[in-house]
């Protein structure tokens, strides 16, 4: 099978086409013929080892100390089940599925074998595979931070910092489905995009400082890595939560140890890959309540160009990679 592989950390040019044996599914595995995968900030970090300050060693421990442990990137993929192992009960050949292997990767290939116990779910009938592919990374991260860590509820006032990005564009839409009033921040050229996602208000962070509000938000979700508790703590209402999806180790420690009043909290952490979350996101997508924002699609043999586009400041939301499935 065709795949895109890398054997050393570096620029997008480290991604090279290779031919590999087609995987055979183990007894509890599903063999998926991949139709689409994506370039996420997870792929970017694993390729470049560009980690938030203080997390360099953790990056090497996760992705491989001196060279990449998982040579085929792709944190999420969507496709059609081609074969199943003899212990698989949840999937059958022909099923349309999307999967979120996360930091075990594997999407940049024509086929992947994945355990039926992993984060994998059926794609709703009304959704194309090259759209469904982008439900997982941004959607599951936004869902975990807003619902599990942030306990979002109807009527909450939510500020999404980095609302034009992958996680942020999902967070705006999900927070709206939870009945929140949503403000998103974006750079000037991306304000219209964030408004079109359904944000009630959009703040251009290059023109005014979004941290200036006082007692304004129940939840502030930072996906930019730029927010600190020192700046944003006062913008939280009493009981409010600053959710740090991205931060340096020092920002995280400062946020956790900062003196907080009125029950305000800072919550950093990792958003895990869960089948239940994928099913929830698929349900929203089926009802038209969550549509991943896809900026550009690239064919698999242009994976390096797709990675370069992810790093371009003009990029919005998701970058999808499509496979020739003829
Ligand atoms: N904790 C977890 O489990 C988890 C899971 C997934 C991702 N992450 C992390 O979350 C972060 C976001 O991921 P992503 O995939 O959504 O990345 P992304 O698509 O690149 O989005 C980041 C957004 O941040 C905005 N931004 C950049 N600098 C800013 C600044 N100074 N002030 C305000 N906004 C700024 C950008 O908006 P503009 O272009 O409009 O400037 C961009 O849209 C990454 O650091 C990633 O590693 C964490």
Short mmCIF file of C-alpha atoms and ligand atoms in Angstrom, two decimals:
data_model
loop_
_atom_site.label_atom_id
_atom_site.label_comp_id
_atom_site.label_asym_id
_atom_site.label_seq_id
_atom_site.Cartn_x
_atom_site.Cartn_y
_atom_site.Cartn_z
CA UNK A 1 0.00 0.00 0.00
CA UNK A 2 0.99 3.63 -0.50
CA UNK A 3 1.84 5.60 2.61
CA UNK A 4 3.66 8.72 3.73
CA UNK A 5 6.41 8.07 6.23
CA UNK A 6 9.06 10.01 8.12
CA UNK A 7 12.14 8.77 9.92
CA UNK A 8 13.54 11.96 11.43
CA UNK A 9 12.10 15.11 12.98
CA UNK A 10 12.09 18.28 10.92
CA UNK A 11 10.37 20.45 8.31
CA UNK A 12 7.49 19.18 6.09
CA UNK A 13 10.18 17.88 3.69
CA UNK A 14 10.89 14.93 6.02
CA UNK A 15 7.60 13.37 4.85
CA UNK A 16 8.33 10.86 2.06
CA UNK A 17 6.16 8.49 -0.01
CA UNK A 18 6.78 4.79 0.70
CA UNK A 19 5.27 1.44 -0.23
CA UNK A 20 4.46 -0.85 2.70
CA UNK A 21 2.76 -4.22 3.13
CA UNK A 22 -1.00 -3.97 3.62
CA UNK A 23 -1.75 -4.68 7.30
CA UNK A 24 -3.68 -7.82 8.24
CA UNK A 25 -6.27 -7.32 10.99
CA UNK A 26 -5.64 -9.15 14.30
CA UNK A 27 -8.65 -10.94 15.87
CA UNK A 28 -10.04 -7.77 17.53
CA UNK A 29 -9.05 -5.38 14.72
CA UNK A 30 -10.86 -3.66 11.90
CA UNK A 31 -9.02 -3.12 8.60
CA UNK A 32 -10.04 0.26 7.17
CA UNK A 33 -9.52 1.38 3.57
CA UNK A 34 -8.74 5.03 4.28
CA UNK A 35 -10.47 7.70 2.20
CA UNK A 36 -9.33 10.76 4.15
CA UNK A 37 -6.98 11.79 6.94
CA UNK A 38 -5.80 15.20 8.08
CA UNK A 39 -2.99 17.42 9.27
CA UNK A 40 -3.51 18.48 12.87
CA UNK A 41 -1.41 20.34 15.38
CA UNK A 42 -0.72 16.85 16.78
CA UNK A 43 0.85 15.79 13.47
CA UNK A 44 2.76 19.07 13.36
CA UNK A 45 4.19 18.54 16.86
CA UNK A 46 5.12 14.91 16.17
CA UNK A 47 6.82 15.86 12.89
CA UNK A 48 8.66 18.96 14.10
CA UNK A 49 9.06 18.26 17.83
CA UNK A 50 8.09 21.92 18.27
CA UNK A 51 6.52 21.63 21.72
CA UNK A 52 5.24 24.30 24.12
CA UNK A 53 8.10 25.56 26.33
CA UNK A 54 8.95 23.07 29.08
CA UNK A 55 7.39 20.06 27.27
CA UNK A 56 10.38 19.19 25.02
CA UNK A 57 11.38 16.05 26.94
CA UNK A 58 7.76 14.92 27.26
CA UNK A 59 7.43 15.35 23.48
CA UNK A 60 10.42 13.07 22.91
CA UNK A 61 9.09 10.51 25.40
CA UNK A 62 5.71 10.45 23.64
CA UNK A 63 6.83 10.66 20.01
CA UNK A 64 10.23 8.90 20.20
CA UNK A 65 13.44 9.90 22.01
CA UNK A 66 15.82 10.35 19.04
CA UNK A 67 13.64 9.46 16.05
CA UNK A 68 9.91 9.06 15.51
CA UNK A 69 8.38 5.96 17.10
CA UNK A 70 5.33 5.97 14.80
CA UNK A 71 6.60 6.55 11.26
CA UNK A 72 3.18 7.11 9.70
CA UNK A 73 1.43 10.27 10.94
CA UNK A 74 -2.32 10.96 10.85
CA UNK A 75 -4.12 11.36 14.20
CA UNK A 76 -7.55 10.79 12.61
CA UNK A 77 -8.89 9.02 9.52
CA UNK A 78 -12.15 8.03 7.85
CA UNK A 79 -12.85 5.21 5.43
CA UNK A 80 -14.66 1.97 4.72
CA UNK A 81 -14.16 -1.29 6.64
CA UNK A 82 -12.57 -3.81 4.29
CA UNK A 83 -12.13 -6.77 6.66
CA UNK A 84 -12.55 -7.60 10.33
CA UNK A 85 -10.79 -10.00 12.72
CA UNK A 86 -12.75 -13.01 13.97
CA UNK A 87 -13.47 -11.40 17.39
CA UNK A 88 -14.88 -8.16 15.99
CA UNK A 89 -18.56 -7.67 16.79
CA UNK A 90 -19.16 -3.92 16.36
CA UNK A 91 -18.18 -3.50 12.68
CA UNK A 92 -18.69 -5.31 9.37
CA UNK A 93 -17.04 -5.02 5.97
CA UNK A 94 -18.61 -2.11 4.08
CA UNK A 95 -19.25 0.04 7.20
CA UNK A 96 -18.30 3.70 6.87
CA UNK A 97 -16.20 4.62 9.91
CA UNK A 98 -14.06 7.37 11.36
CA UNK A 99 -11.29 6.77 13.86
CA UNK A 100 -9.16 8.79 16.21
CA UNK A 101 -5.91 6.93 16.97
CA UNK A 102 -4.44 10.18 18.34
CA UNK A 103 -0.79 9.85 19.33
CA UNK A 104 -0.53 6.32 17.89
CA UNK A 105 -1.25 7.89 14.45
CA UNK A 106 -1.44 5.79 11.24
CA UNK A 107 -3.76 7.77 8.94
CA UNK A 108 -1.26 8.64 6.16
CA UNK A 109 -1.68 5.29 4.40
CA UNK A 110 -4.15 3.47 2.18
CA UNK A 111 -5.04 1.07 5.00
CA UNK A 112 -4.95 0.99 8.78
CA UNK A 113 -5.79 -1.81 11.20
CA UNK A 114 -7.31 -0.54 14.45
CA UNK A 115 -8.77 -2.32 17.47
CA UNK A 116 -12.56 -2.21 17.73
CA UNK A 117 -11.96 -1.09 21.35
CA UNK A 118 -10.10 2.03 20.17
CA UNK A 119 -11.82 5.33 19.35
CA UNK A 120 -13.72 4.35 16.19
CA UNK A 121 -17.35 4.97 15.28
CA UNK A 122 -19.77 4.86 12.36
CA UNK A 123 -20.06 7.85 10.04
CA UNK A 124 -23.61 9.24 9.73
CA UNK A 125 -25.18 8.52 6.31
CA UNK A 126 -25.49 12.20 5.45
CA UNK A 127 -21.78 12.96 5.94
CA UNK A 128 -19.00 12.58 3.39
CA UNK A 129 -15.91 10.74 4.57
CA UNK A 130 -13.68 13.71 3.73
CA UNK A 131 -15.76 15.80 6.16
CA UNK A 132 -16.28 13.14 8.84
CA UNK A 133 -12.52 12.74 9.09
CA UNK A 134 -12.24 16.18 10.69
CA UNK A 135 -14.78 15.53 13.47
CA UNK A 136 -12.31 13.88 15.84
CA UNK A 137 -9.25 15.90 16.73
CA UNK A 138 -10.82 19.32 17.13
CA UNK A 139 -14.23 18.01 18.13
CA UNK A 140 -13.09 15.57 20.80
CA UNK A 141 -10.63 18.09 22.27
CA UNK A 142 -13.24 20.85 22.40
CA UNK A 143 -15.82 18.44 23.83
CA UNK A 144 -13.50 17.17 26.55
CA UNK A 145 -12.48 20.64 27.63
CA UNK A 146 -15.95 22.21 27.49
CA UNK A 147 -18.07 19.34 28.82
CA UNK A 148 -15.82 17.06 30.91
CA UNK A 149 -13.29 19.53 32.30
CA UNK A 150 -15.36 22.73 32.02
CA UNK A 151 -18.85 21.43 33.01
CA UNK A 152 -20.48 23.73 30.44
CA UNK A 153 -24.20 24.38 30.89
CA UNK A 154 -26.93 26.32 29.09
CA UNK A 155 -26.64 30.07 29.52
CA UNK A 156 -22.91 29.99 30.28
CA UNK A 157 -20.89 32.82 28.79
CA UNK A 158 -17.90 31.27 27.01
CA UNK A 159 -14.81 32.91 25.52
CA UNK A 160 -12.94 30.80 22.96
CA UNK A 161 -9.41 32.09 22.39
CA UNK A 162 -8.19 30.92 18.98
CA UNK A 163 -11.71 30.43 17.59
CA UNK A 164 -10.47 30.25 13.98
CA UNK A 165 -8.24 27.22 14.63
CA UNK A 166 -9.04 23.53 14.54
CA UNK A 167 -10.00 23.07 18.22
CA UNK A 168 -11.38 26.61 18.49
CA UNK A 169 -13.70 26.33 15.46
CA UNK A 170 -15.12 23.12 16.93
CA UNK A 171 -15.40 24.71 20.38
CA UNK A 172 -17.50 27.62 19.09
CA UNK A 173 -19.99 25.23 17.48
CA UNK A 174 -20.11 22.81 20.42
CA UNK A 175 -20.53 25.56 23.00
CA UNK A 176 -23.50 26.85 20.97
CA UNK A 177 -25.09 23.39 20.99
CA UNK A 178 -24.74 23.36 24.80
CA UNK A 179 -26.76 26.58 24.89
CA UNK A 180 -23.89 28.93 25.77
CA UNK A 181 -23.38 32.54 24.70
CA UNK A 182 -20.10 32.36 22.78
CA UNK A 183 -17.46 34.99 22.13
CA UNK A 184 -14.57 33.97 19.88
CA UNK A 185 -11.24 35.70 19.33
CA UNK A 186 -9.58 35.79 15.91
CA UNK A 187 -7.07 37.79 13.92
CA UNK A 188 -8.56 40.43 11.60
CA UNK A 189 -8.92 38.34 8.43
CA UNK A 190 -10.65 35.47 10.24
CA UNK A 191 -13.41 37.40 12.08
CA UNK A 192 -16.07 36.61 9.45
CA UNK A 193 -15.25 32.93 9.57
CA UNK A 194 -15.77 32.83 13.35
CA UNK A 195 -19.04 34.75 13.08
CA UNK A 196 -20.22 32.26 10.43
CA UNK A 197 -19.51 29.39 12.83
CA UNK A 198 -22.23 30.84 15.06
CA UNK A 199 -20.29 32.93 17.57
CA UNK A 200 -22.48 35.58 19.22
CA UNK A 201 -19.55 38.00 19.33
CA UNK A 202 -16.10 38.09 17.74
CA UNK A 203 -13.12 39.95 19.18
CA UNK A 204 -10.18 40.86 16.96
CA UNK A 205 -7.30 40.22 19.36
CA UNK A 206 -4.93 42.24 17.17
CA UNK A 207 -7.08 45.36 17.67
CA UNK A 208 -8.16 45.07 21.33
CA UNK A 209 -7.19 42.99 24.35
CA UNK A 210 -9.79 40.24 25.01
CA UNK A 211 -8.55 39.92 28.63
CA UNK A 212 -9.87 43.41 29.46
CA UNK A 213 -13.40 42.26 30.47
CA UNK A 214 -14.22 41.91 34.20
CA UNK A 215 -16.30 39.05 35.71
CA UNK A 216 -17.54 38.32 32.18
CA UNK A 217 -17.14 34.60 31.45
CA UNK A 218 -18.08 31.28 33.05
CA UNK A 219 -15.56 29.52 30.79
CA UNK A 220 -12.50 30.76 28.94
CA UNK A 221 -11.02 28.09 26.65
CA UNK A 222 -7.53 28.94 25.44
CA UNK A 223 -6.34 27.10 22.33
CA UNK A 224 -3.70 29.67 21.41
CA UNK A 225 -1.18 29.03 24.16
CA UNK A 226 -1.10 32.80 24.71
CA UNK A 227 -3.42 33.17 27.71
CA UNK A 228 -2.22 33.31 31.31
CA UNK A 229 -4.27 33.18 34.51
CA UNK A 230 -2.62 36.44 35.56
CA UNK A 231 -4.16 38.16 32.53
CA UNK A 232 -7.48 36.32 32.25
CA UNK A 233 -8.36 35.44 35.87
CA UNK A 234 -10.23 38.73 36.38
CA UNK A 235 -12.26 38.14 33.19
CA UNK A 236 -13.76 35.01 34.82
CA UNK A 237 -17.00 35.26 36.78
CA UNK A 238 -16.86 33.83 40.34
CA UNK A 239 -16.76 30.03 39.87
CA UNK A 240 -15.44 30.49 36.33
CA UNK A 241 -12.95 28.13 34.68
CA UNK A 242 -9.88 28.96 32.57
CA UNK A 243 -9.40 25.85 30.41
CA UNK A 244 -5.85 25.57 29.08
CA UNK A 245 -5.83 23.30 26.02
CA UNK A 246 -2.42 24.68 25.15
CA UNK A 247 0.15 26.28 27.42
CA UNK A 248 3.81 26.21 28.30
CA UNK A 249 4.77 24.27 31.42
CA UNK A 250 5.50 27.58 33.14
CA UNK A 251 2.10 29.08 32.24
CA UNK A 252 0.46 25.90 33.48
CA UNK A 253 2.31 25.92 36.81
CA UNK A 254 1.67 29.65 37.26
CA UNK A 255 -2.05 29.14 36.53
CA UNK A 256 -2.33 26.20 38.95
CA UNK A 257 -0.51 27.99 41.78
CA UNK A 258 -2.02 31.47 41.26
CA UNK A 259 -4.07 32.85 44.15
CA UNK A 260 -7.67 32.50 43.01
CA UNK A 261 -10.75 34.04 44.55
CA UNK A 262 -14.47 33.31 44.28
CA UNK A 263 -14.02 29.64 43.33
CA UNK A 264 -12.31 30.48 40.03
CA UNK A 265 -10.19 27.64 38.60
CA UNK A 266 -7.50 26.97 36.02
CA UNK A 267 -7.76 23.55 34.35
CA UNK A 268 -5.00 22.31 32.04
CA UNK A 269 -4.80 18.77 30.72
CA UNK A 270 -4.89 16.27 27.93
CA UNK A 271 -8.08 15.42 26.06
CA UNK A 272 -8.23 11.62 25.62
CA UNK A 273 -9.59 9.70 22.62
CA UNK A 274 -12.95 8.17 23.52
CA UNK A 275 -15.43 6.22 21.38
CA UNK A 276 -18.34 7.78 23.28
CA UNK A 277 -17.16 11.25 22.32
CA UNK A 278 -16.89 10.23 18.65
CA UNK A 279 -20.45 8.91 18.74
CA UNK A 280 -21.65 12.12 20.36
CA UNK A 281 -19.87 14.21 17.69
CA UNK A 282 -21.29 12.01 14.92
CA UNK A 283 -24.78 12.62 16.33
CA UNK A 284 -24.26 16.38 16.26
CA UNK A 285 -22.92 16.16 12.70
CA UNK A 286 -25.91 14.05 11.61
CA UNK A 287 -28.25 16.74 12.96
CA UNK A 288 -26.25 19.53 11.30
CA UNK A 289 -25.17 20.98 14.67
CA UNK A 290 -21.42 20.48 14.11
CA UNK A 291 -19.74 20.79 10.73
CA UNK A 292 -15.94 20.77 10.86
CA UNK A 293 -14.55 23.84 9.13
CA UNK A 294 -12.34 22.53 6.31
CA UNK A 295 -10.00 25.05 4.80
CA UNK A 296 -8.19 23.01 2.14
CA UNK A 297 -7.85 19.44 0.92
CA UNK A 298 -4.62 17.93 -0.44
CA UNK A 299 -3.99 14.51 -2.04
CA UNK A 300 -1.86 12.07 -0.02
CA UNK A 301 1.19 12.54 -2.24
CA UNK A 302 1.13 16.24 -1.29
CA UNK A 303 1.26 15.56 2.45
CA UNK A 304 4.34 17.77 2.77
CA UNK A 305 2.48 20.67 1.10
CA UNK A 306 -0.48 20.03 3.42
CA UNK A 307 1.84 20.28 6.43
CA UNK A 308 3.31 23.50 5.07
CA UNK A 309 -0.20 24.92 4.69
CA UNK A 310 -1.05 24.02 8.29
CA UNK A 311 1.82 26.25 9.37
CA UNK A 312 0.74 29.13 7.14
CA UNK A 313 -0.76 31.95 9.28
CA UNK A 314 -3.59 32.32 6.71
CA UNK A 315 -4.84 28.76 7.34
CA UNK A 316 -8.18 28.38 9.12
CA UNK A 317 -9.67 25.35 10.88
CA UNK A 318 -8.88 21.94 9.38
CA UNK A 319 -6.51 20.71 6.66
CA UNK A 320 -7.70 17.41 5.14
CA UNK A 321 -5.73 14.85 3.12
CA UNK A 322 -7.69 12.75 0.63
CA UNK A 323 -6.73 9.38 -0.82
CA UNK A 324 -7.34 8.07 -4.29
CA UNK A 325 -9.73 5.22 -3.56
CA UNK A 326 -10.34 3.92 -7.14
N1 LIG B 1 -4.63 19.43 25.55
C1 LIG B 1 -4.94 18.63 24.56
O1 LIG B 1 -5.32 17.47 24.75
C2 LIG B 1 -4.82 19.15 23.17
C3 LIG B 1 -5.47 18.50 22.10
C4 LIG B 1 -5.39 19.06 20.84
C5 LIG B 1 -4.65 20.22 20.64
N2 LIG B 1 -3.99 20.77 21.69
C6 LIG B 1 -3.21 21.99 21.53
O2 LIG B 1 -4.14 23.02 21.35
C7 LIG B 1 -3.56 24.03 20.56
C8 LIG B 1 -4.52 24.41 19.45
O3 LIG B 1 -4.63 23.34 18.53
P1 LIG B 1 -5.30 23.58 17.14
O4 LIG B 1 -5.15 22.33 16.39
O5 LIG B 1 -6.63 24.17 17.29
O6 LIG B 1 -4.30 24.68 16.52
P2 LIG B 1 -4.60 25.78 15.43
O7 LIG B 1 -5.59 25.25 14.45
O8 LIG B 1 -3.29 26.24 14.90
O9 LIG B 1 -5.31 26.98 16.22
C9 LIG B 1 -4.62 27.87 17.06
C10 LIG B 1 -5.29 29.22 16.97
O10 LIG B 1 -4.66 30.12 17.89
C11 LIG B 1 -4.80 31.43 17.39
N3 LIG B 1 -3.70 32.26 17.89
C12 LIG B 1 -2.38 32.15 17.60
N4 LIG B 1 -1.68 33.09 18.28
C13 LIG B 1 -2.58 33.79 19.00
C14 LIG B 1 -2.47 34.87 19.93
N5 LIG B 1 -1.30 35.43 20.24
N6 LIG B 1 -3.59 35.33 20.51
C15 LIG B 1 -4.81 34.78 20.22
N7 LIG B 1 -4.96 33.75 19.35
C16 LIG B 1 -3.86 33.27 18.76
C17 LIG B 1 -4.78 31.31 15.88
O11 LIG B 1 -5.76 32.20 15.38
P3 LIG B 1 -5.43 33.34 14.31
O12 LIG B 1 -4.91 32.62 13.10
O13 LIG B 1 -6.73 34.03 14.09
O14 LIG B 1 -4.37 34.20 14.91
C18 LIG B 1 -5.16 29.85 15.61
O15 LIG B 1 -6.38 29.76 14.91
C19 LIG B 1 -2.20 23.49 20.04
O16 LIG B 1 -1.19 24.05 20.83
C20 LIG B 1 -2.31 22.01 20.31
O17 LIG B 1 -1.05 21.44 20.56
C21 LIG B 1 -4.09 20.28 22.93
#
